[in-house]
Structure formats: structure tokens, C-alpha cells
Amino acid sequence: MEIIKVNNYEEMSKTAAEYIIRKVRQFPEATFGLATGSTPVGTYKRLIEDHRENGTSYKKVATFNLDEYIGLSGENPQSYRYFMDSQLFNHLDIRKENTFVPSGSAEDLAGECRNYESKLKNHGGIDLQILGIGNNGHIGFNEPGTSFLSKTHIVDLADSTIKANARFFNTIEEVPTQAITMGIATIMQSREILLLASGEAKADAIGQLLGNGVNEQFPASVLRNHPNVKVIADKAALSASKVRV
Ligand code: GLP
């Protein structure tokens, strides 16, 4: 795991965006795995700026998002589909039909999980996966205890995740209690992974990630077994890590 230490959120966003832009230019047909949450918003802003100013094209790019809340349709402003459209896709020349987010309102959710895996397979898998990290070490919505062998599946959200994500909703009661997420094994099949972390709130999680041990109680620790992971973290996020970077 390579650790790239940066000063703050802005620098993290710039570093991540530059990395993604280089990938798209070198490999215009790349498939990206994308994340939601506050962490990647600054990165997405920079991709949009670069697209406007320098014309980097996403016409041939495909994207697969990590997760979606169950019970929310894509028109719901709290859904991850809506988030991705408004924060990124609507501002690039990407073809909407090449942007995949699991459907949290599908009638057959188990079928939706299987479909998502086969669509991903048909696209040849993920070239570069962008990840954030939950305070409890979750990646996507893979909460502590999730099997490292898991594929796209339905999860019950941990109370701490519901609390952390309540900031996006009017009341905590509105936060869905279930989600559909790419599994740990799905994420691990990505050829390359960029994990982003910023701020003191992530310091403990990053400390554990960079500490010793790989175990299912701390889902992100599985990344230690992946051959091509870069962690772009700012000073605050690295403040509880013992590693020297
Ligand atoms: C959410 C998402 C994750 C995200 C994480 C951190 O629950 N499901 O994909 O990486 O929590 O979110 P944030 O970037 O807002 O801290």
C-alpha cells in the first residue's frame, strides 16, 4: 500500500483528480469504480473543471458506483444515483447509459445484485476504483463483519453509519436502514484502488488501516492484501497513524 500524504482536503482532491485525469487520457475506455460521500466531492469538482477547461473526454468511459440506499429511487435527492448525476455525470460528456449505480428501488433486489455483478463482468471489471472509508472501516457499505468473499449484496447499515449519514437527511428516521453494495471480493477485483481520506474524523480509521492485521471486523484492512492500492490522506487523517510517510 502506497501512502501519499497531502496537507489538506484541497490537495487530496487535486492529487486524486490529476491521477484520474491521467488515466482517462491514457486509457479513454477505462472503467472506473466510483464512491459517494463528502470525501470525493472536491475530486469530482476538479474533474468537471478540467473537462471544461481542457476538454478531457469521458465519452468512452464507463463507471460503476459502489452502493445505493434501498428504498430510494434515482429521482430522490438523497439517492446516490442523484448525487452522482448532480455532482459529476451531468457536467461531463459521459454517456448516461455507461454510468451504473445499483438500483435501490428494484423489485427483485437479489436479482439486481446478480445483474450488477454480470454487468461489471461484461465491462471487463474495474480499472481504477475510488474509495472513501467509513469511521468504522467500512468500504462501500460493507460494514464490520462482512465476508471478504462477498459479491454485490444487500446490507443492514450499522447504527454508527446511519448516524454518520444522517447529516444528509432532515431527520435520522429518514435514513434508509439497508443498502445494496458491491462486495469486498468485488472491490478487491479492481485492478487498482485509490482510497481517499481527509480530516481528523478519519484519523482512527486510517490508523487502523495502516496498522497491522487484516480482519473482517475492519473491512478496509482487506486492502492490505491488494497489490495496487494508493492511499491519499491528509495530515489530519494521518494524525493517529504510526507509520512514517
Ligand atoms: C458512506 C458511503 C461510503 C463512503 C463513506 C464515507 O456511507 N457508503 O462509500 O466512502 O460512507 O463517507 P464520507 O466521505 O462522507 O466520509
Short mmCIF file of C-alpha atoms in Angstrom, two decimals, residues 32-218:
data_model
loop_
_atom_site.label_atom_id
_atom_site.label_comp_id
_atom_site.label_asym_id
_atom_site.label_seq_id
_atom_site.Cartn_x
_atom_site.Cartn_y
_atom_site.Cartn_z
CA PHE A 32 -13.93 3.47 -13.04
CA GLY A 33 -15.41 2.43 -9.73
CA LEU A 34 -16.84 5.50 -8.01
CA ALA A 35 -17.79 6.44 -4.47
CA THR A 36 -20.22 8.91 -2.93
CA GLY A 37 -19.93 10.81 0.36
CA SER A 38 -18.25 14.11 1.20
CA THR A 39 -14.75 12.83 0.51
CA PRO A 40 -14.78 12.64 -3.32
CA VAL A 41 -16.85 15.81 -3.93
CA GLY A 42 -13.76 18.03 -4.33
CA THR A 43 -12.19 15.49 -6.68
CA TYR A 44 -15.32 15.43 -8.84
CA LYS A 45 -15.37 19.25 -8.95
CA ARG A 46 -11.85 19.23 -10.35
CA LEU A 47 -12.72 16.63 -12.97
CA ILE A 48 -15.54 18.90 -14.12
CA GLU A 49 -13.26 21.96 -14.20
CA ASP A 50 -10.66 20.06 -16.19
CA HIS A 51 -13.30 18.79 -18.61
CA ARG A 52 -14.48 22.37 -19.22
CA GLU A 53 -11.05 23.93 -19.45
CA ASN A 54 -9.01 21.21 -21.13
CA GLY A 55 -11.66 19.10 -22.84
CA THR A 56 -10.74 15.76 -21.26
CA SER A 57 -13.39 13.47 -22.69
CA TYR A 58 -15.36 10.76 -20.89
CA LYS A 59 -17.31 9.64 -23.97
CA LYS A 60 -15.90 6.13 -23.85
CA VAL A 61 -15.60 5.82 -20.07
CA ALA A 62 -17.83 3.52 -18.03
CA THR A 63 -18.43 3.89 -14.30
CA PHE A 64 -19.76 1.58 -11.61
CA ASN A 65 -20.76 3.03 -8.26
CA LEU A 66 -20.15 1.20 -5.05
CA ASP A 67 -23.54 1.39 -3.46
CA GLU A 68 -27.09 2.72 -3.18
CA TYR A 69 -29.70 3.03 -0.45
CA ILE A 70 -32.57 0.57 -0.59
CA GLY A 71 -35.97 2.19 -0.98
CA LEU A 72 -34.78 5.37 -2.71
CA SER A 73 -35.33 5.82 -6.42
CA GLY A 74 -32.83 7.68 -8.58
CA GLU A 75 -35.06 10.80 -8.55
CA ASN A 76 -34.78 11.09 -4.79
CA PRO A 77 -32.20 13.80 -3.98
CA GLN A 78 -30.80 11.62 -1.17
CA SER A 79 -30.12 8.72 -3.50
CA TYR A 80 -26.60 8.01 -4.64
CA ARG A 81 -27.76 7.99 -8.29
CA TYR A 82 -28.99 11.56 -7.84
CA PHE A 83 -25.76 12.51 -6.07
CA MET A 84 -23.63 11.14 -8.91
CA ASP A 85 -25.72 12.79 -11.63
CA SER A 86 -25.67 16.18 -9.93
CA GLN A 87 -22.11 16.13 -8.60
CA LEU A 88 -20.43 14.65 -11.67
CA PHE A 89 -22.16 12.97 -14.59
CA ASN A 90 -24.40 15.88 -15.68
CA HIS A 91 -21.30 18.04 -16.10
CA LEU A 92 -19.18 15.68 -18.21
CA ASP A 93 -19.63 14.28 -21.71
CA ILE A 94 -20.05 10.77 -20.29
CA ARG A 95 -22.92 8.73 -21.76
CA LYS A 96 -25.53 8.15 -19.04
CA GLU A 97 -26.06 4.58 -20.21
CA ASN A 98 -22.43 3.89 -19.31
CA THR A 99 -22.88 5.06 -15.72
CA PHE A 100 -24.01 2.26 -13.44
CA VAL A 101 -25.37 2.64 -9.91
CA PRO A 102 -27.17 -0.29 -8.29
CA SER A 103 -30.92 0.28 -8.17
CA GLY A 104 -32.21 0.51 -4.62
CA SER A 105 -35.80 0.51 -5.84
CA ALA A 106 -35.64 -2.70 -7.90
CA GLU A 107 -38.45 -5.11 -7.10
CA ASP A 108 -36.12 -8.09 -7.14
CA LEU A 109 -33.17 -6.85 -5.13
CA ALA A 110 -31.33 -10.17 -5.13
CA GLY A 111 -31.67 -10.21 -8.93
CA GLU A 112 -30.38 -6.64 -9.05
CA CYS A 113 -27.26 -7.75 -7.15
CA ARG A 114 -26.61 -10.57 -9.61
CA ASN A 115 -27.25 -8.25 -12.57
CA TYR A 116 -24.83 -5.68 -11.26
CA GLU A 117 -22.09 -8.29 -10.99
CA SER A 118 -22.70 -9.53 -14.54
CA LYS A 119 -22.76 -6.01 -16.00
CA LEU A 120 -19.46 -5.34 -14.30
CA LYS A 121 -18.04 -8.57 -15.68
CA ASN A 122 -19.27 -7.70 -19.20
CA HIS A 123 -17.40 -4.42 -18.96
CA GLY A 124 -14.20 -6.27 -18.14
CA GLY A 125 -14.05 -5.25 -14.47
CA ILE A 126 -12.85 -2.05 -12.85
CA ASP A 127 -9.58 -0.45 -13.88
CA LEU A 128 -9.47 2.14 -11.12
CA GLN A 129 -11.66 2.11 -8.02
CA ILE A 130 -12.08 5.26 -5.93
CA LEU A 131 -12.86 4.59 -2.29
CA GLY A 132 -13.68 6.57 0.80
CA ILE A 133 -13.65 4.99 4.24
CA GLY A 134 -16.31 4.92 6.95
CA ASN A 135 -15.40 5.76 10.54
CA ASN A 136 -15.86 2.08 11.39
CA GLY A 137 -13.65 0.96 8.48
CA HIS A 138 -16.44 0.25 6.02
CA ILE A 139 -15.75 0.43 2.30
CA GLY A 140 -18.77 0.85 0.07
CA PHE A 141 -21.40 -0.18 2.59
CA ASN A 142 -19.53 -3.28 3.70
CA GLU A 143 -19.90 -2.99 7.44
CA PRO A 144 -17.65 -4.72 10.01
CA GLY A 145 -18.12 -8.48 9.90
CA THR A 146 -18.81 -8.63 6.13
CA SER A 147 -17.19 -11.64 4.49
CA PHE A 148 -14.13 -10.88 2.41
CA LEU A 149 -15.66 -13.28 -0.14
CA SER A 150 -18.80 -11.18 -0.61
CA LYS A 151 -20.04 -10.05 -4.02
CA THR A 152 -22.69 -7.37 -4.58
CA HIS A 153 -25.22 -7.87 -1.79
CA ILE A 154 -27.83 -6.31 0.48
CA VAL A 155 -26.70 -4.99 3.86
CA ASP A 156 -28.21 -3.74 7.09
CA LEU A 157 -26.47 -0.49 7.89
CA ALA A 158 -24.63 -0.20 11.20
CA ASP A 159 -26.13 2.30 13.69
CA SER A 160 -22.93 4.34 13.52
CA THR A 161 -23.26 4.58 9.71
CA ILE A 162 -26.90 5.66 9.96
CA LYS A 163 -25.84 8.35 12.47
CA ALA A 164 -22.89 9.48 10.33
CA ASN A 165 -25.06 9.75 7.21
CA ALA A 166 -28.00 11.44 8.97
CA ARG A 167 -26.35 14.78 8.19
CA PHE A 168 -27.62 14.48 4.61
CA PHE A 169 -31.26 13.94 5.70
CA ASN A 170 -33.81 16.09 7.56
CA THR A 171 -34.18 13.59 10.38
CA ILE A 172 -32.38 10.39 11.33
CA GLU A 173 -35.64 8.46 10.79
CA GLU A 174 -35.41 9.26 7.08
CA VAL A 175 -32.05 7.50 6.69
CA PRO A 176 -32.61 4.13 5.00
CA THR A 177 -31.56 1.19 7.15
CA GLN A 178 -30.48 -1.01 4.26
CA ALA A 179 -28.35 -0.64 1.18
CA ILE A 180 -27.08 -2.56 -1.79
CA THR A 181 -23.32 -2.59 -2.08
CA MET A 182 -20.55 -4.07 -4.16
CA GLY A 183 -18.99 -6.78 -2.02
CA ILE A 184 -15.48 -6.90 -0.66
CA ALA A 185 -14.47 -9.52 -3.25
CA THR A 186 -15.94 -7.29 -5.99
CA ILE A 187 -13.89 -4.32 -4.80
CA MET A 188 -10.76 -6.45 -4.49
CA GLN A 189 -11.03 -7.48 -8.15
CA SER A 190 -10.37 -3.88 -9.23
CA ARG A 191 -7.01 -3.64 -10.93
CA GLU A 192 -6.08 -0.52 -8.99
CA ILE A 193 -7.55 1.27 -5.97
CA LEU A 194 -7.28 4.86 -4.73
CA LEU A 195 -8.53 5.37 -1.18
CA LEU A 196 -9.12 8.97 -0.14
CA ALA A 197 -9.30 10.27 3.42
CA SER A 198 -9.39 13.74 4.89
CA GLY A 199 -9.88 15.20 8.34
CA GLU A 200 -9.49 14.21 11.96
CA ALA A 201 -12.74 12.23 11.94
CA LYS A 202 -10.96 9.65 9.76
CA ALA A 203 -7.76 9.52 11.83
CA ASP A 204 -8.69 6.40 13.83
CA ALA A 205 -9.88 4.53 10.75
CA ILE A 206 -6.70 5.38 8.83
CA GLY A 207 -4.62 4.48 11.91
CA GLN A 208 -6.21 1.03 11.91
CA LEU A 209 -5.90 0.64 8.16
CA LEU A 210 -2.18 1.35 8.27
CA GLY A 211 -1.64 -0.63 11.46
CA ASN A 212 -1.17 -4.36 11.48
CA GLY A 213 -3.55 -7.11 10.67
CA VAL A 214 -6.24 -7.98 8.22
CA ASN A 215 -9.59 -8.96 9.63
CA GLU A 216 -13.25 -8.88 8.74
CA GLN A 217 -14.10 -6.71 11.75
CA PHE A 218 -12.28 -3.87 9.99
#
